[in-house]
PDB file of C-alpha atoms in Angstrom:
ATOM      1  CA  UNK A   1       0.080  -0.048   0.028  1.00 62.00           C
ATOM      2  CA  UNK A   2       1.493   3.382  -1.049  1.00 75.00           C
ATOM      3  CA  UNK A   3       1.191   6.100   1.719  1.00 83.00           C
ATOM      4  CA  UNK A   4      -0.446   9.297   0.868  1.00 83.00           C
ATOM      5  CA  UNK A   5       1.178  12.275   2.398  1.00 81.00           C
ATOM      6  CA  UNK A   6      -1.145  15.159   3.496  1.00 78.00           C
ATOM      7  CA  UNK A   7      -1.276  18.423   5.420  1.00 73.00           C
ATOM      8  CA  UNK A   8      -3.156  18.491   8.708  1.00 77.00           C
ATOM      9  CA  UNK A   9      -6.756  18.635   8.280  1.00 71.00           C
ATOM     10  CA  UNK A  10      -6.822  18.893   4.360  1.00 70.00           C
ATOM     11  CA  UNK A  11      -8.284  15.407   3.771  1.00 73.00           C
ATOM     12  CA  UNK A  12     -11.385  13.744   5.277  1.00 82.00           C
ATOM     13  CA  UNK A  13     -10.893  10.927   7.716  1.00 93.00           C
ATOM     14  CA  UNK A  14     -10.836   7.541   6.117  1.00 91.00           C
ATOM     15  CA  UNK A  15     -13.320   4.815   7.442  1.00 94.00           C
ATOM     16  CA  UNK A  16     -12.210   2.632  10.238  1.00 97.00           C
ATOM     17  CA  UNK A  17     -11.369  -0.741   8.605  1.00 96.00           C
ATOM     18  CA  UNK A  18      -8.550  -2.167  10.766  1.00 97.00           C
ATOM     19  CA  UNK A  19      -8.218  -3.352  14.402  1.00 98.00           C
ATOM     20  CA  UNK A  20      -8.385  -0.109  16.616  1.00 98.00           C
ATOM     21  CA  UNK A  21      -6.775  -1.579  19.846  1.00 98.00           C
ATOM     22  CA  UNK A  22      -3.931  -3.795  20.441  1.00 98.00           C
ATOM     23  CA  UNK A  23      -4.523  -7.527  21.132  1.00 97.00           C
ATOM     24  CA  UNK A  24      -1.700  -7.379  23.849  1.00 98.00           C
ATOM     25  CA  UNK A  25       1.040  -5.325  25.180  1.00 98.00           C
ATOM     26  CA  UNK A  26       4.469  -5.439  26.727  1.00 98.00           C
ATOM     27  CA  UNK A  27       6.545  -3.605  29.121  1.00 98.00           C
ATOM     28  CA  UNK A  28      10.178  -3.494  30.175  1.00 97.00           C
ATOM     29  CA  UNK A  29      10.891  -3.127  33.843  1.00 96.00           C
ATOM     30  CA  UNK A  30      12.850  -0.131  35.189  1.00 95.00           C
ATOM     31  CA  UNK A  31      15.806  -2.126  36.579  1.00 89.00           C
ATOM     32  CA  UNK A  32      18.537   0.333  38.078  1.00 84.00           C
ATOM     33  CA  UNK A  33      16.022   3.088  37.199  1.00 83.00           C
ATOM     34  CA  UNK A  34      18.174   6.332  36.483  1.00 74.00           C
ATOM     35  CA  UNK A  35      17.987   9.555  34.443  1.00 69.00           C
ATOM     36  CA  UNK A  36      19.648   9.184  31.149  1.00 62.00           C
ATOM     37  CA  UNK A  37      21.863  12.339  30.615  1.00 66.00           C
ATOM     38  CA  UNK A  38      21.797  11.890  26.862  1.00 63.00           C
ATOM     39  CA  UNK A  39      18.027  11.892  26.713  1.00 61.00           C
ATOM     40  CA  UNK A  40      17.797  14.960  28.903  1.00 50.00           C
ATOM     41  CA  UNK A  41      19.483  17.056  26.180  1.00 60.00           C
ATOM     42  CA  UNK A  42      16.420  17.105  24.114  1.00 63.00           C
ATOM     43  CA  UNK A  43      13.719  16.298  26.607  1.00 63.00           C
ATOM     44  CA  UNK A  44      12.570  19.223  28.550  1.00 66.00           C
ATOM     45  CA  UNK A  45      10.336  17.180  30.807  1.00 75.00           C
ATOM     46  CA  UNK A  46      13.468  15.715  32.500  1.00 71.00           C
ATOM     47  CA  UNK A  47      15.513  17.391  35.174  1.00 72.00           C
ATOM     48  CA  UNK A  48      18.714  15.430  35.751  1.00 70.00           C
ATOM     49  CA  UNK A  49      19.419  17.170  39.102  1.00 77.00           C
ATOM     50  CA  UNK A  50      16.266  15.344  40.732  1.00 80.00           C
ATOM     51  CA  UNK A  51      16.938  12.304  42.658  1.00 86.00           C
ATOM     52  CA  UNK A  52      15.228   9.061  41.812  1.00 87.00           C
ATOM     53  CA  UNK A  53      13.971   6.122  44.039  1.00 92.00           C
ATOM     54  CA  UNK A  54      14.676   2.956  41.852  1.00 91.00           C
ATOM     55  CA  UNK A  55      12.561   0.799  44.129  1.00 94.00           C
ATOM     56  CA  UNK A  56       9.648   3.070  44.232  1.00 95.00           C
ATOM     57  CA  UNK A  57       9.808   3.101  40.335  1.00 95.00           C
ATOM     58  CA  UNK A  58       9.847  -0.595  40.292  1.00 96.00           C
ATOM     59  CA  UNK A  59       6.694  -0.729  42.468  1.00 97.00           C
ATOM     60  CA  UNK A  60       4.920   1.710  40.331  1.00 98.00           C
ATOM     61  CA  UNK A  61       5.786  -0.181  37.349  1.00 98.00           C
ATOM     62  CA  UNK A  62       4.537  -3.490  38.845  1.00 98.00           C
ATOM     63  CA  UNK A  63       1.250  -1.777  39.712  1.00 98.00           C
ATOM     64  CA  UNK A  64       1.064  -0.645  35.924  1.00 98.00           C
ATOM     65  CA  UNK A  65       1.658  -4.264  34.909  1.00 98.00           C
ATOM     66  CA  UNK A  66      -1.203  -5.360  37.005  1.00 98.00           C
ATOM     67  CA  UNK A  67      -3.514  -2.739  36.054  1.00 98.00           C
ATOM     68  CA  UNK A  68      -3.032  -3.457  32.243  1.00 98.00           C
ATOM     69  CA  UNK A  69      -3.273  -7.243  32.774  1.00 98.00           C
ATOM     70  CA  UNK A  70      -6.680  -6.981  33.971  1.00 97.00           C
ATOM     71  CA  UNK A  71      -7.796  -5.564  30.560  1.00 98.00           C
ATOM     72  CA  UNK A  72      -5.600  -7.404  28.064  1.00 98.00           C
ATOM     73  CA  UNK A  73      -2.663  -9.864  27.980  1.00 98.00           C
ATOM     74  CA  UNK A  74       0.493  -7.995  29.038  1.00 98.00           C
ATOM     75  CA  UNK A  75       4.044  -9.402  29.387  1.00 97.00           C
ATOM     76  CA  UNK A  76       7.063  -7.873  30.883  1.00 98.00           C
ATOM     77  CA  UNK A  77      10.604  -8.293  29.863  1.00 97.00           C
ATOM     78  CA  UNK A  78      13.521  -7.653  32.391  1.00 95.00           C
ATOM     79  CA  UNK A  79      15.070  -4.408  32.301  1.00 93.00           C
ATOM     80  CA  UNK A  80      18.813  -3.512  32.223  1.00 89.00           C
ATOM     81  CA  UNK A  81      20.695  -0.980  34.351  1.00 86.00           C
ATOM     82  CA  UNK A  82      22.937  -0.221  31.385  1.00 84.00           C
ATOM     83  CA  UNK A  83      19.851   1.054  29.373  1.00 86.00           C
ATOM     84  CA  UNK A  84      17.996   3.340  31.827  1.00 77.00           C
ATOM     85  CA  UNK A  85      15.579   4.709  29.453  1.00 77.00           C
ATOM     86  CA  UNK A  86      14.356   1.001  28.418  1.00 89.00           C
ATOM     87  CA  UNK A  87      11.355   1.615  30.506  1.00 93.00           C
ATOM     88  CA  UNK A  88      10.016   3.352  27.523  1.00 95.00           C
ATOM     89  CA  UNK A  89      10.077   0.535  24.834  1.00 96.00           C
ATOM     90  CA  UNK A  90       7.404   1.857  22.566  1.00 96.00           C
ATOM     91  CA  UNK A  91      10.055   4.406  21.108  1.00 95.00           C
ATOM     92  CA  UNK A  92      12.275   1.248  20.060  1.00 96.00           C
ATOM     93  CA  UNK A  93       9.793  -1.400  19.422  1.00 98.00           C
ATOM     94  CA  UNK A  94       6.405  -1.419  17.521  1.00 98.00           C
ATOM     95  CA  UNK A  95       4.338  -3.791  15.977  1.00 98.00           C
ATOM     96  CA  UNK A  96       1.865  -3.909  12.730  1.00 97.00           C
ATOM     97  CA  UNK A  97       0.084  -6.961  11.652  1.00 93.00           C
ATOM     98  CA  UNK A  98       2.749  -9.747  11.536  1.00 96.00           C
ATOM     99  CA  UNK A  99       5.624  -7.365  11.744  1.00 98.00           C
ATOM    100  CA  UNK A 100       8.052  -6.091  14.409  1.00 98.00           C
ATOM    101  CA  UNK A 101       9.557  -2.680  13.848  1.00 98.00           C
ATOM    102  CA  UNK A 102      12.829  -1.483  15.237  1.00 98.00           C
ATOM    103  CA  UNK A 103      13.205   2.308  15.528  1.00 97.00           C
ATOM    104  CA  UNK A 104      16.258   4.432  14.590  1.00 97.00           C
ATOM    105  CA  UNK A 105      16.912   6.127  17.964  1.00 93.00           C
ATOM    106  CA  UNK A 106      18.741   9.445  18.242  1.00 88.00           C
ATOM    107  CA  UNK A 107      20.744   8.784  21.346  1.00 77.00           C
ATOM    108  CA  UNK A 108      23.337   5.958  21.643  1.00 84.00           C
ATOM    109  CA  UNK A 109      21.846   5.032  25.106  1.00 77.00           C
ATOM    110  CA  UNK A 110      18.427   4.193  23.254  1.00 82.00           C
ATOM    111  CA  UNK A 111      20.174   2.523  20.395  1.00 87.00           C
ATOM    112  CA  UNK A 112      21.486  -0.208  22.618  1.00 88.00           C
ATOM    113  CA  UNK A 113      17.930  -1.248  23.470  1.00 90.00           C
ATOM    114  CA  UNK A 114      17.148  -2.562  20.009  1.00 92.00           C
ATOM    115  CA  UNK A 115      20.033  -5.157  20.175  1.00 92.00           C
ATOM    116  CA  UNK A 116      17.998  -7.232  22.659  1.00 93.00           C
ATOM    117  CA  UNK A 117      17.886 -10.775  21.470  1.00 94.00           C
ATOM    118  CA  UNK A 118      15.122 -11.723  23.887  1.00 96.00           C
ATOM    119  CA  UNK A 119      12.569  -9.167  22.834  1.00 97.00           C
ATOM    120  CA  UNK A 120      13.462  -9.629  19.218  1.00 97.00           C
ATOM    121  CA  UNK A 121      13.391 -13.349  19.469  1.00 98.00           C
ATOM    122  CA  UNK A 122       9.929 -13.413  21.195  1.00 98.00           C
ATOM    123  CA  UNK A 123       8.422 -11.715  18.259  1.00 98.00           C
ATOM    124  CA  UNK A 124      10.333 -13.463  15.322  1.00 98.00           C
ATOM    125  CA  UNK A 125      10.893 -16.880  16.875  1.00 98.00           C
ATOM    126  CA  UNK A 126       7.864 -17.465  19.125  1.00 98.00           C
ATOM    127  CA  UNK A 127       5.185 -15.229  17.229  1.00 98.00           C
ATOM    128  CA  UNK A 128       6.666 -15.513  13.825  1.00 98.00           C
ATOM    129  CA  UNK A 129       6.798 -11.787  13.105  1.00 98.00           C
ATOM    130  CA  UNK A 130       8.913 -10.507  10.187  1.00 98.00           C
ATOM    131  CA  UNK A 131      11.437  -8.050  11.521  1.00 98.00           C
ATOM    132  CA  UNK A 132      11.644  -4.586   9.813  1.00 98.00           C
ATOM    133  CA  UNK A 133      14.946  -2.886  10.885  1.00 98.00           C
ATOM    134  CA  UNK A 134      14.826   0.974  10.377  1.00 98.00           C
ATOM    135  CA  UNK A 135      18.184   1.506  12.273  1.00 97.00           C
ATOM    136  CA  UNK A 136      20.268   1.533   9.001  1.00 93.00           C
ATOM    137  CA  UNK A 137      18.049   4.023   6.936  1.00 95.00           C
ATOM    138  CA  UNK A 138      19.166   7.524   7.347  1.00 94.00           C
ATOM    139  CA  UNK A 139      16.026   8.957   8.894  1.00 97.00           C
ATOM    140  CA  UNK A 140      15.763   9.268  12.805  1.00 97.00           C
ATOM    141  CA  UNK A 141      12.416   7.816  13.746  1.00 97.00           C
ATOM    142  CA  UNK A 142      11.400   6.929  17.422  1.00 97.00           C
ATOM    143  CA  UNK A 143       8.377   4.917  16.334  1.00 98.00           C
ATOM    144  CA  UNK A 144       4.976   5.412  18.484  1.00 98.00           C
ATOM    145  CA  UNK A 145       6.736   8.162  20.521  1.00 97.00           C
ATOM    146  CA  UNK A 146       7.221  10.327  17.428  1.00 97.00           C
ATOM    147  CA  UNK A 147       4.243   9.017  15.562  1.00 98.00           C
ATOM    148  CA  UNK A 148       0.683   8.841  16.966  1.00 98.00           C
ATOM    149  CA  UNK A 149      -1.319   6.284  14.786  1.00 98.00           C
ATOM    150  CA  UNK A 150      -5.082   6.067  14.231  1.00 98.00           C
ATOM    151  CA  UNK A 151      -4.852   2.323  13.769  1.00 98.00           C
ATOM    152  CA  UNK A 152      -8.389   1.810  12.569  1.00 98.00           C
ATOM    153  CA  UNK A 153      -7.943   4.158   9.758  1.00 98.00           C
ATOM    154  CA  UNK A 154      -4.302   3.576   8.958  1.00 98.00           C
ATOM    155  CA  UNK A 155      -3.242   7.319   9.684  1.00 98.00           C
ATOM    156  CA  UNK A 156      -0.057   8.195  11.179  1.00 98.00           C
ATOM    157  CA  UNK A 157       0.455  11.682  12.903  1.00 98.00           C
ATOM    158  CA  UNK A 158       4.047  12.304  13.017  1.00 98.00           C
ATOM    159  CA  UNK A 159       5.730  15.188  14.989  1.00 97.00           C
ATOM    160  CA  UNK A 160       8.975  16.356  13.666  1.00 97.00           C
ATOM    161  CA  UNK A 161      11.769  17.131  16.070  1.00 94.00           C
ATOM    162  CA  UNK A 162      15.249  16.109  17.003  1.00 91.00           C
ATOM    163  CA  UNK A 163      13.674  12.525  17.494  1.00 90.00           C
ATOM    164  CA  UNK A 164      12.225  12.263  14.054  1.00 97.00           C
ATOM    165  CA  UNK A 165      13.045  13.930  10.654  1.00 97.00           C
ATOM    166  CA  UNK A 166      11.094  13.659   7.402  1.00 97.00           C
ATOM    167  CA  UNK A 167      13.146  10.577   6.061  1.00 97.00           C
ATOM    168  CA  UNK A 168      12.315   8.801   9.273  1.00 98.00           C
ATOM    169  CA  UNK A 169       8.627   9.608   9.236  1.00 98.00           C
ATOM    170  CA  UNK A 170       8.471   8.264   5.606  1.00 97.00           C
ATOM    171  CA  UNK A 171      10.347   5.116   6.840  1.00 98.00           C
ATOM    172  CA  UNK A 172       7.794   4.561   9.496  1.00 98.00           C
ATOM    173  CA  UNK A 173       4.819   5.126   7.220  1.00 98.00           C
ATOM    174  CA  UNK A 174       6.024   2.474   4.983  1.00 98.00           C
ATOM    175  CA  UNK A 175       6.972   0.053   7.663  1.00 98.00           C
ATOM    176  CA  UNK A 176       3.607   0.298   9.383  1.00 98.00           C
ATOM    177  CA  UNK A 177       1.776   0.111   6.191  1.00 97.00           C
ATOM    178  CA  UNK A 178      -0.138   3.312   6.662  1.00 97.00           C
ATOM    179  CA  UNK A 179      -2.538   4.710   4.170  1.00 96.00           C
ATOM    180  CA  UNK A 180      -1.768   8.293   5.009  1.00 96.00           C
ATOM    181  CA  UNK A 181       1.079  10.216   6.713  1.00 97.00           C
ATOM    182  CA  UNK A 182       0.401  13.833   8.369  1.00 97.00           C
ATOM    183  CA  UNK A 183       3.604  15.370   9.453  1.00 97.00           C
ATOM    184  CA  UNK A 184       4.017  18.635  11.538  1.00 97.00           C
ATOM    185  CA  UNK A 185       6.636  20.389  13.481  1.00 97.00           C
ATOM    186  CA  UNK A 186       6.318  20.169  17.222  1.00 97.00           C
ATOM    187  CA  UNK A 187       6.711  23.287  19.366  1.00 97.00           C
ATOM    188  CA  UNK A 188      10.103  24.111  20.735  1.00 95.00           C
ATOM    189  CA  UNK A 189      10.780  21.947  23.800  1.00 92.00           C
ATOM    190  CA  UNK A 190       8.450  19.222  22.704  1.00 96.00           C
ATOM    191  CA  UNK A 191      10.252  15.969  21.789  1.00 91.00           C
ATOM    192  CA  UNK A 192       7.492  13.355  20.840  1.00 97.00           C
ATOM    193  CA  UNK A 193       4.182  13.669  19.475  1.00 98.00           C
ATOM    194  CA  UNK A 194       2.643  11.261  21.915  1.00 98.00           C
ATOM    195  CA  UNK A 195       3.135  13.802  24.742  1.00 98.00           C
ATOM    196  CA  UNK A 196       0.749  16.271  22.885  1.00 98.00           C
ATOM    197  CA  UNK A 197      -1.938  13.999  21.387  1.00 98.00           C
ATOM    198  CA  UNK A 198      -3.344  10.585  21.408  1.00 98.00           C
ATOM    199  CA  UNK A 199      -5.969   8.710  19.231  1.00 98.00           C
ATOM    200  CA  UNK A 200      -8.125   6.771  21.394  1.00 98.00           C
ATOM    201  CA  UNK A 201      -9.411   3.452  19.671  1.00 98.00           C
ATOM    202  CA  UNK A 202      -9.944   5.395  16.522  1.00 98.00           C
ATOM    203  CA  UNK A 203     -13.040   6.943  18.098  1.00 97.00           C
ATOM    204  CA  UNK A 204     -11.796  10.105  19.786  1.00 98.00           C
ATOM    205  CA  UNK A 205      -8.910  12.291  19.911  1.00 98.00           C
ATOM    206  CA  UNK A 206      -7.040  14.103  22.710  1.00 98.00           C
ATOM    207  CA  UNK A 207      -4.694  16.997  21.559  1.00 98.00           C
ATOM    208  CA  UNK A 208      -3.016  20.055  22.863  1.00 98.00           C
ATOM    209  CA  UNK A 209      -2.548  22.684  20.012  1.00 98.00           C
ATOM    210  CA  UNK A 210       0.131  24.404  21.953  1.00 98.00           C
ATOM    211  CA  UNK A 211       2.274  21.279  21.498  1.00 98.00           C
ATOM    212  CA  UNK A 212       2.549  22.230  17.747  1.00 98.00           C
ATOM    213  CA  UNK A 213       4.896  24.760  16.358  1.00 97.00           C
ATOM    214  CA  UNK A 214       1.759  26.055  14.564  1.00 97.00           C
ATOM    215  CA  UNK A 215      -1.074  25.591  16.772  1.00 97.00           C
ATOM    216  CA  UNK A 216      -3.478  25.804  13.731  1.00 97.00           C
ATOM    217  CA  UNK A 217      -2.220  22.585  12.431  1.00 97.00           C
ATOM    218  CA  UNK A 218      -3.198  20.863  15.730  1.00 97.00           C
ATOM    219  CA  UNK A 219      -6.568  22.523  15.522  1.00 97.00           C
ATOM    220  CA  UNK A 220      -6.985  21.402  11.909  1.00 96.00           C
ATOM    221  CA  UNK A 221      -6.379  17.622  12.894  1.00 97.00           C
ATOM    222  CA  UNK A 222      -8.721  18.001  15.907  1.00 97.00           C
ATOM    223  CA  UNK A 223     -11.418  19.613  13.535  1.00 96.00           C
ATOM    224  CA  UNK A 224     -11.383  16.372  11.287  1.00 96.00           C
ATOM    225  CA  UNK A 225     -12.512  14.372  14.535  1.00 97.00           C
ATOM    226  CA  UNK A 226     -15.403  16.785  15.035  1.00 96.00           C
ATOM    227  CA  UNK A 227     -17.077  16.278  18.527  1.00 95.00           C
ATOM    228  CA  UNK A 228     -14.804  13.425  19.356  1.00 97.00           C
ATOM    229  CA  UNK A 229     -11.861  15.830  19.608  1.00 98.00           C
ATOM    230  CA  UNK A 230     -10.883  16.747  23.056  1.00 98.00           C
ATOM    231  CA  UNK A 231      -8.468  19.780  23.362  1.00 98.00           C
ATOM    232  CA  UNK A 232      -6.107  19.749  26.199  1.00 98.00           C
ATOM    233  CA  UNK A 233      -4.583  22.948  27.669  1.00 98.00           C
ATOM    234  CA  UNK A 234      -1.035  23.297  28.268  1.00 98.00           C
ATOM    235  CA  UNK A 235      -1.273  22.693  31.990  1.00 98.00           C
ATOM    236  CA  UNK A 236      -2.955  19.285  31.301  1.00 98.00           C
ATOM    237  CA  UNK A 237      -0.347  18.431  28.541  1.00 98.00           C
ATOM    238  CA  UNK A 238       2.486  19.278  30.804  1.00 97.00           C
ATOM    239  CA  UNK A 239       1.232  16.859  33.513  1.00 98.00           C
ATOM    240  CA  UNK A 240       1.239  14.066  30.810  1.00 98.00           C
ATOM    241  CA  UNK A 241      -2.452  13.898  30.092  1.00 98.00           C
ATOM    242  CA  UNK A 242      -1.824  13.629  26.512  1.00 98.00           C
ATOM    243  CA  UNK A 243       0.349  10.573  27.000  1.00 98.00           C
ATOM    244  CA  UNK A 244      -2.656   8.371  27.500  1.00 98.00           C
ATOM    245  CA  UNK A 245      -3.755   5.367  25.655  1.00 98.00           C
ATOM    246  CA  UNK A 246      -6.899   3.275  25.013  1.00 98.00           C
ATOM    247  CA  UNK A 247      -5.857  -0.391  25.096  1.00 97.00           C
ATOM    248  CA  UNK A 248      -9.505  -1.492  24.966  1.00 97.00           C
ATOM    249  CA  UNK A 249     -12.510   0.207  23.364  1.00 96.00           C
ATOM    250  CA  UNK A 250     -13.734   1.709  26.391  1.00 96.00           C
ATOM    251  CA  UNK A 251     -10.912   2.344  28.951  1.00 97.00           C
ATOM    252  CA  UNK A 252      -8.295   5.054  28.659  1.00 98.00           C
ATOM    253  CA  UNK A 253      -5.167   4.478  30.837  1.00 98.00           C
ATOM    254  CA  UNK A 254      -3.430   7.531  32.061  1.00 98.00           C
ATOM    255  CA  UNK A 255      -0.927   8.334  34.825  1.00 98.00           C
ATOM    256  CA  UNK A 256      -2.304   9.606  38.190  1.00 98.00           C
ATOM    257  CA  UNK A 257      -0.630  12.976  37.572  1.00 98.00           C
ATOM    258  CA  UNK A 258      -2.313  13.300  34.254  1.00 98.00           C
ATOM    259  CA  UNK A 259      -5.620  12.275  35.508  1.00 98.00           C
ATOM    260  CA  UNK A 260      -5.393  14.877  38.425  1.00 98.00           C
ATOM    261  CA  UNK A 261      -4.688  17.742  36.020  1.00 98.00           C
ATOM    262  CA  UNK A 262      -7.818  17.077  33.951  1.00 98.00           C
ATOM    263  CA  UNK A 263     -10.432  19.926  33.964  1.00 98.00           C
ATOM    264  CA  UNK A 264     -14.142  19.005  34.541  1.00 98.00           C
ATOM    265  CA  UNK A 265     -14.706  19.467  30.827  1.00 98.00           C
ATOM    266  CA  UNK A 266     -11.966  17.283  29.628  1.00 98.00           C
ATOM    267  CA  UNK A 267     -13.178  14.483  31.947  1.00 98.00           C
ATOM    268  CA  UNK A 268     -16.819  15.051  30.792  1.00 98.00           C
ATOM    269  CA  UNK A 269     -15.754  14.897  27.087  1.00 98.00           C
ATOM    270  CA  UNK A 270     -13.857  11.673  27.628  1.00 98.00           C
ATOM    271  CA  UNK A 271     -16.842  10.055  29.346  1.00 97.00           C
ATOM    272  CA  UNK A 272     -19.300  11.542  26.492  1.00 97.00           C
ATOM    273  CA  UNK A 273     -17.134   9.623  24.078  1.00 97.00           C
ATOM    274  CA  UNK A 274     -17.573   6.330  26.080  1.00 97.00           C
ATOM    275  CA  UNK A 275     -14.329   6.097  27.949  1.00 98.00           C
ATOM    276  CA  UNK A 276     -13.649   5.324  31.535  1.00 98.00           C
ATOM    277  CA  UNK A 277     -10.366   6.590  33.056  1.00 98.00           C
ATOM    278  CA  UNK A 278      -8.132   4.233  34.681  1.00 98.00           C
ATOM    279  CA  UNK A 279      -5.308   6.084  36.456  1.00 98.00           C
ATOM    280  CA  UNK A 280      -2.024   4.679  37.738  1.00 98.00           C
ATOM    281  CA  UNK A 281       0.628   6.470  39.871  1.00 98.00           C
ATOM    282  CA  UNK A 282       3.786   6.886  37.921  1.00 98.00           C
ATOM    283  CA  UNK A 283       5.193   9.997  39.160  1.00 96.00           C
ATOM    284  CA  UNK A 284       8.633   8.357  39.880  1.00 96.00           C
ATOM    285  CA  UNK A 285       8.981   7.062  36.328  1.00 95.00           C
ATOM    286  CA  UNK A 286       7.629  10.348  34.990  1.00 95.00           C
ATOM    287  CA  UNK A 287      10.836  11.990  36.339  1.00 94.00           C
ATOM    288  CA  UNK A 288      12.506  10.365  33.334  1.00 91.00           C
ATOM    289  CA  UNK A 289      10.452  12.576  30.889  1.00 92.00           C
ATOM    290  CA  UNK A 290       7.825  10.045  29.797  1.00 94.00           C
ATOM    291  CA  UNK A 291       4.643   8.580  31.203  1.00 97.00           C
ATOM    292  CA  UNK A 292       2.175   5.747  30.867  1.00 98.00           C
ATOM    293  CA  UNK A 293       1.848   5.503  27.220  1.00 98.00           C
ATOM    294  CA  UNK A 294       5.508   5.646  26.749  1.00 97.00           C
ATOM    295  CA  UNK A 295       5.736   2.522  28.947  1.00 98.00           C
ATOM    296  CA  UNK A 296       3.381   0.510  26.735  1.00 98.00           C
ATOM    297  CA  UNK A 297       4.588  -1.240  23.541  1.00 98.00           C
ATOM    298  CA  UNK A 298       1.393  -2.550  21.763  1.00 98.00           C
ATOM    299  CA  UNK A 299       1.230  -5.876  20.128  1.00 98.00           C
ATOM    300  CA  UNK A 300      -1.019  -5.784  17.049  1.00 98.00           C
TER     301      UNK A 300
END
């Protein structure tokens, strides 16, 4: 399938024809949890001067695993203290039907994660997935951190930053087999699109226009979803409310900090669109500059 490239909001939404939610998920434990200084160079949500509690991070991560496992099969791979950002595997590993995709990470500390034989072997040897390795192509592409995918419609919304360039966006669109690719520049200080927006089961959209270099582009994407678009303000976005995920058709998983930041109107809009909120405390892990959605790698 050849991917069409379009500007934000210029093309009507395609009909939903593909599975909208993952059939399973996987996590990587925060063993030896620490803040990676390389990642902090372009992640303004991090503050490397803050101390972290590795045991508390592990406890919160176990609680996340238990919460997800109540709703869909969720497996967890052991972490490695040598790769402290490995708690966010969705940047490095992603799936489409029958395919495991390896991202081209910007920082060497993240590049090391893709060398793991256990995760790759699980998908290729146990599940029989084909491996698509994007590490050797020239574009930087941090998978479902940089690209928010409307899975049911096959649309990828890709935020360009130091973590993803146009060549990387095009490579991801081909690897995922997307119908359409929409690219936009993220606002200064934003590193991943999945911090500023999320498509929920191809039925609703949460989005913060201030996370876009041109807020009008964010508003145009939201307009395509009509009444199913839920606009976040900057305070909600900064609390990781946009880093939420619908792993089932009626439940949105969000961090406790993100849930606490939601205005009544935002909560009401989620409920109106048929979603119950499931909040998990992740404030220790959020010190590393990512939140709940970043911890979850979806299995399609």
